[in-house]
Backbone as a chain_set.jsonl record, in Angstrom:
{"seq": "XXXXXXXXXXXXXXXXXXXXXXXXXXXXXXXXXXXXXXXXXXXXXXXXXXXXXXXXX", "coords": {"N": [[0.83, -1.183, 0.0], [0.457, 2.289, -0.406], [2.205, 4.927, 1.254], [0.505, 7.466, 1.734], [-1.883, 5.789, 2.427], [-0.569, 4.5, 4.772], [-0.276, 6.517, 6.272], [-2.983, 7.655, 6.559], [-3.98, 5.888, 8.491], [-2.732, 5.968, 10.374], [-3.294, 8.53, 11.694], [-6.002, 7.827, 11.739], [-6.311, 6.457, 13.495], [-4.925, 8.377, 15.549], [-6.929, 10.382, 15.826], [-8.678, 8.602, 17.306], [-7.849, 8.355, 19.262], [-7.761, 11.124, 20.617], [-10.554, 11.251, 20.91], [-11.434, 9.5, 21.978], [-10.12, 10.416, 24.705], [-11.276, 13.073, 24.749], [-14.123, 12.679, 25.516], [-13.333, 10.679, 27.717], [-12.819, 13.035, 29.283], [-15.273, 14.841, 29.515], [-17.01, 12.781, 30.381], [-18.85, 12.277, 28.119], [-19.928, 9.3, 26.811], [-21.108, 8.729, 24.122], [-19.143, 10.014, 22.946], [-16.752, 8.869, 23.407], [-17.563, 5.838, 22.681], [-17.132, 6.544, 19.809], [-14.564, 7.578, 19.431], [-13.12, 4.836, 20.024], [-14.722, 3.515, 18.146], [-13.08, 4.81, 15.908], [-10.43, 4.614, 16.181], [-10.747, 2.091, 16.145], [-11.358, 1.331, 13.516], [-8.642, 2.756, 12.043], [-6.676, 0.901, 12.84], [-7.366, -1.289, 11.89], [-7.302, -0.577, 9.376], [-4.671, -0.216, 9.322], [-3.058, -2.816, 9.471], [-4.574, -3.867, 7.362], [-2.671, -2.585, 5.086], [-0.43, -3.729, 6.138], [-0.514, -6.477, 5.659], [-1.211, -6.249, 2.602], [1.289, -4.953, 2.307], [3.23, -7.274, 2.681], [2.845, -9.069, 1.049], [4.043, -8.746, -1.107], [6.299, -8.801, -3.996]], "CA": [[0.0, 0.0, 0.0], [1.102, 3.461, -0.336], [2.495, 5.892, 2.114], [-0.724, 8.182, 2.132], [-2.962, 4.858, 3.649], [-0.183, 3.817, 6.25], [-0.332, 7.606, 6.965], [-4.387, 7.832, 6.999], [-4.063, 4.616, 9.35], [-1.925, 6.734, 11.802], [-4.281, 9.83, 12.321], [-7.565, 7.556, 12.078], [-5.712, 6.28, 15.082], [-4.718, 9.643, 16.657], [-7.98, 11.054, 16.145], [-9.918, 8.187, 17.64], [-7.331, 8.148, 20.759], [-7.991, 12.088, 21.25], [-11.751, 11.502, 21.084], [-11.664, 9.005, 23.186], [-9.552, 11.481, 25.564], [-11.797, 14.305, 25.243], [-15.298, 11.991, 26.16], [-13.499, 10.414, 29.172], [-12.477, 13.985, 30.031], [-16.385, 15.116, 29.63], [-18.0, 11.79, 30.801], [-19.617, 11.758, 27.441], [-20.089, 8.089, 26.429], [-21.523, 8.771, 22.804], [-18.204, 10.458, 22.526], [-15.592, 7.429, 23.681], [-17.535, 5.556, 21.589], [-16.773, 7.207, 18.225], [-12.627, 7.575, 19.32], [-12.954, 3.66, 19.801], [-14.617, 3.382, 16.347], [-12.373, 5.412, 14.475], [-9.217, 3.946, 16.108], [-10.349, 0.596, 15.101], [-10.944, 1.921, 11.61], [-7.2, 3.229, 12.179], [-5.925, 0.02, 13.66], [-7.735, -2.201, 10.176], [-6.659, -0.235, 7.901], [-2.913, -0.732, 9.14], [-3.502, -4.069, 9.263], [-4.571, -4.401, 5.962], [-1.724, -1.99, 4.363], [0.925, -4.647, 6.704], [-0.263, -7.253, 5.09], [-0.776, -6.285, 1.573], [2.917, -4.857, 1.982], [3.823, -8.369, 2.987], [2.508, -9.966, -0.13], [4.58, -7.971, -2.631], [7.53, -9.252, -4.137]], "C": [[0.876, 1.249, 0.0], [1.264, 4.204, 0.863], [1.073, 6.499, 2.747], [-1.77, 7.189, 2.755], [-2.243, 4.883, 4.723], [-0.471, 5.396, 6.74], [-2.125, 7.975, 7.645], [-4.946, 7.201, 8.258], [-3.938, 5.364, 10.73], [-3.005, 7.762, 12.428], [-5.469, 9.573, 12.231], [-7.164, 7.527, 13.532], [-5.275, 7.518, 16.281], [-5.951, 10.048, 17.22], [-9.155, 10.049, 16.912], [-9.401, 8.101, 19.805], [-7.42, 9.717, 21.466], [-9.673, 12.3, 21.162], [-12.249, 11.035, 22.138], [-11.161, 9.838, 24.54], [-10.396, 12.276, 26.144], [-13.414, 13.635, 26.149], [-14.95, 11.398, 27.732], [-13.633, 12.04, 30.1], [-14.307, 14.848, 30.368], [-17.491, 14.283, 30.082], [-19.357, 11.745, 29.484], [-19.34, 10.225, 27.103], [-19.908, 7.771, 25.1], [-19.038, 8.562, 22.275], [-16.771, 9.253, 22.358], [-15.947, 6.554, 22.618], [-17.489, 5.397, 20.454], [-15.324, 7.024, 18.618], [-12.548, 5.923, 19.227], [-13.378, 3.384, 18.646], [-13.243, 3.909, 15.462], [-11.255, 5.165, 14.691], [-9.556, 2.563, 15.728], [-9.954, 0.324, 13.724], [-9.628, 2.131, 11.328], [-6.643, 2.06, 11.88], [-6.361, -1.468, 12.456], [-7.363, -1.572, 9.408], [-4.953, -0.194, 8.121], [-3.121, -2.173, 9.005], [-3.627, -4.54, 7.952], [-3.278, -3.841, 4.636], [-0.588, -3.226, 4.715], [0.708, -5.584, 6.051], [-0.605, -7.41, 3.826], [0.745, -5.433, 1.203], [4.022, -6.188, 2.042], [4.097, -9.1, 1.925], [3.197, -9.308, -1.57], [6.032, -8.678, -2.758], [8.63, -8.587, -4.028]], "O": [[2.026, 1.156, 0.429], [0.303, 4.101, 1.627], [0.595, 6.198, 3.841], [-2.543, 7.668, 3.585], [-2.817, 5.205, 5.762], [-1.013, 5.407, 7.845], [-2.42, 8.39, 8.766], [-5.898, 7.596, 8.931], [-4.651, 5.391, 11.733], [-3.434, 7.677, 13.578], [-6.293, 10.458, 12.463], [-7.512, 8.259, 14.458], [-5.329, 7.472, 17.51], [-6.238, 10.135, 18.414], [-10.294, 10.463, 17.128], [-9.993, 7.941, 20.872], [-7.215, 9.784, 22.678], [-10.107, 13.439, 21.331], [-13.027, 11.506, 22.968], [-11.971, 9.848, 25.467], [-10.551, 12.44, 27.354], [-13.742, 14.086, 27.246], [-15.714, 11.472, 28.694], [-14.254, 12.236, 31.145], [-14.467, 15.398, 31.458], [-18.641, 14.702, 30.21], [-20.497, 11.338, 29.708], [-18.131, 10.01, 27.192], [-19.074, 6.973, 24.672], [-18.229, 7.777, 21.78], [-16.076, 8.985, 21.378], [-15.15, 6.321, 21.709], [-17.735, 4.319, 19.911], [-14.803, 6.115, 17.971], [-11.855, 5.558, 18.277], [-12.521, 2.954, 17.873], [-12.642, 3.342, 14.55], [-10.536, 5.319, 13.704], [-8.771, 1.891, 15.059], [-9.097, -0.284, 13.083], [-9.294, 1.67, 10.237], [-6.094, 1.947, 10.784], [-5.644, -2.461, 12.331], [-6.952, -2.185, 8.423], [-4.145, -0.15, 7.193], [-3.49, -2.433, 7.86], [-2.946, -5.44, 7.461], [-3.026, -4.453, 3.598], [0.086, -3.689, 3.796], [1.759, -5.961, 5.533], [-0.476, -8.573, 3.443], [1.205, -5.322, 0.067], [5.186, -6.208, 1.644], [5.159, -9.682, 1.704], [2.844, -9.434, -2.743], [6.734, -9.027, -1.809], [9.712, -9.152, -4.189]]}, "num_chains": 1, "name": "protein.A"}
């Protein structure tokens, strides 16, 4: 995969670990649960870049 996914991967992942941040910090719920979505989203889409970088000759 290209640069620009492993990079998209990284800041799904930032942005789902400062959402989650800001919801514990407000005791919203909704909120935690969106930073945990969107770091999973993060955390599959590296995943899938690692291992179609694996499979290349």
């Amino acid at each position: 995969m290209s640069a620009s996914e492993k990079l998209r991967a990284k800041v799904e992942q930032a942005v789902g670990k400062a959402a989650q941040a800001a919801g514990r910090a407000t005791g919203n719920e909704k909120l935690i649960a969106k930073g945990l979505a969107a770091e999973a989203a993060g955390d599959t889409r590296e995943a899938k870049t690692s291992v179609t970088d694996t499979g290349r000759p």
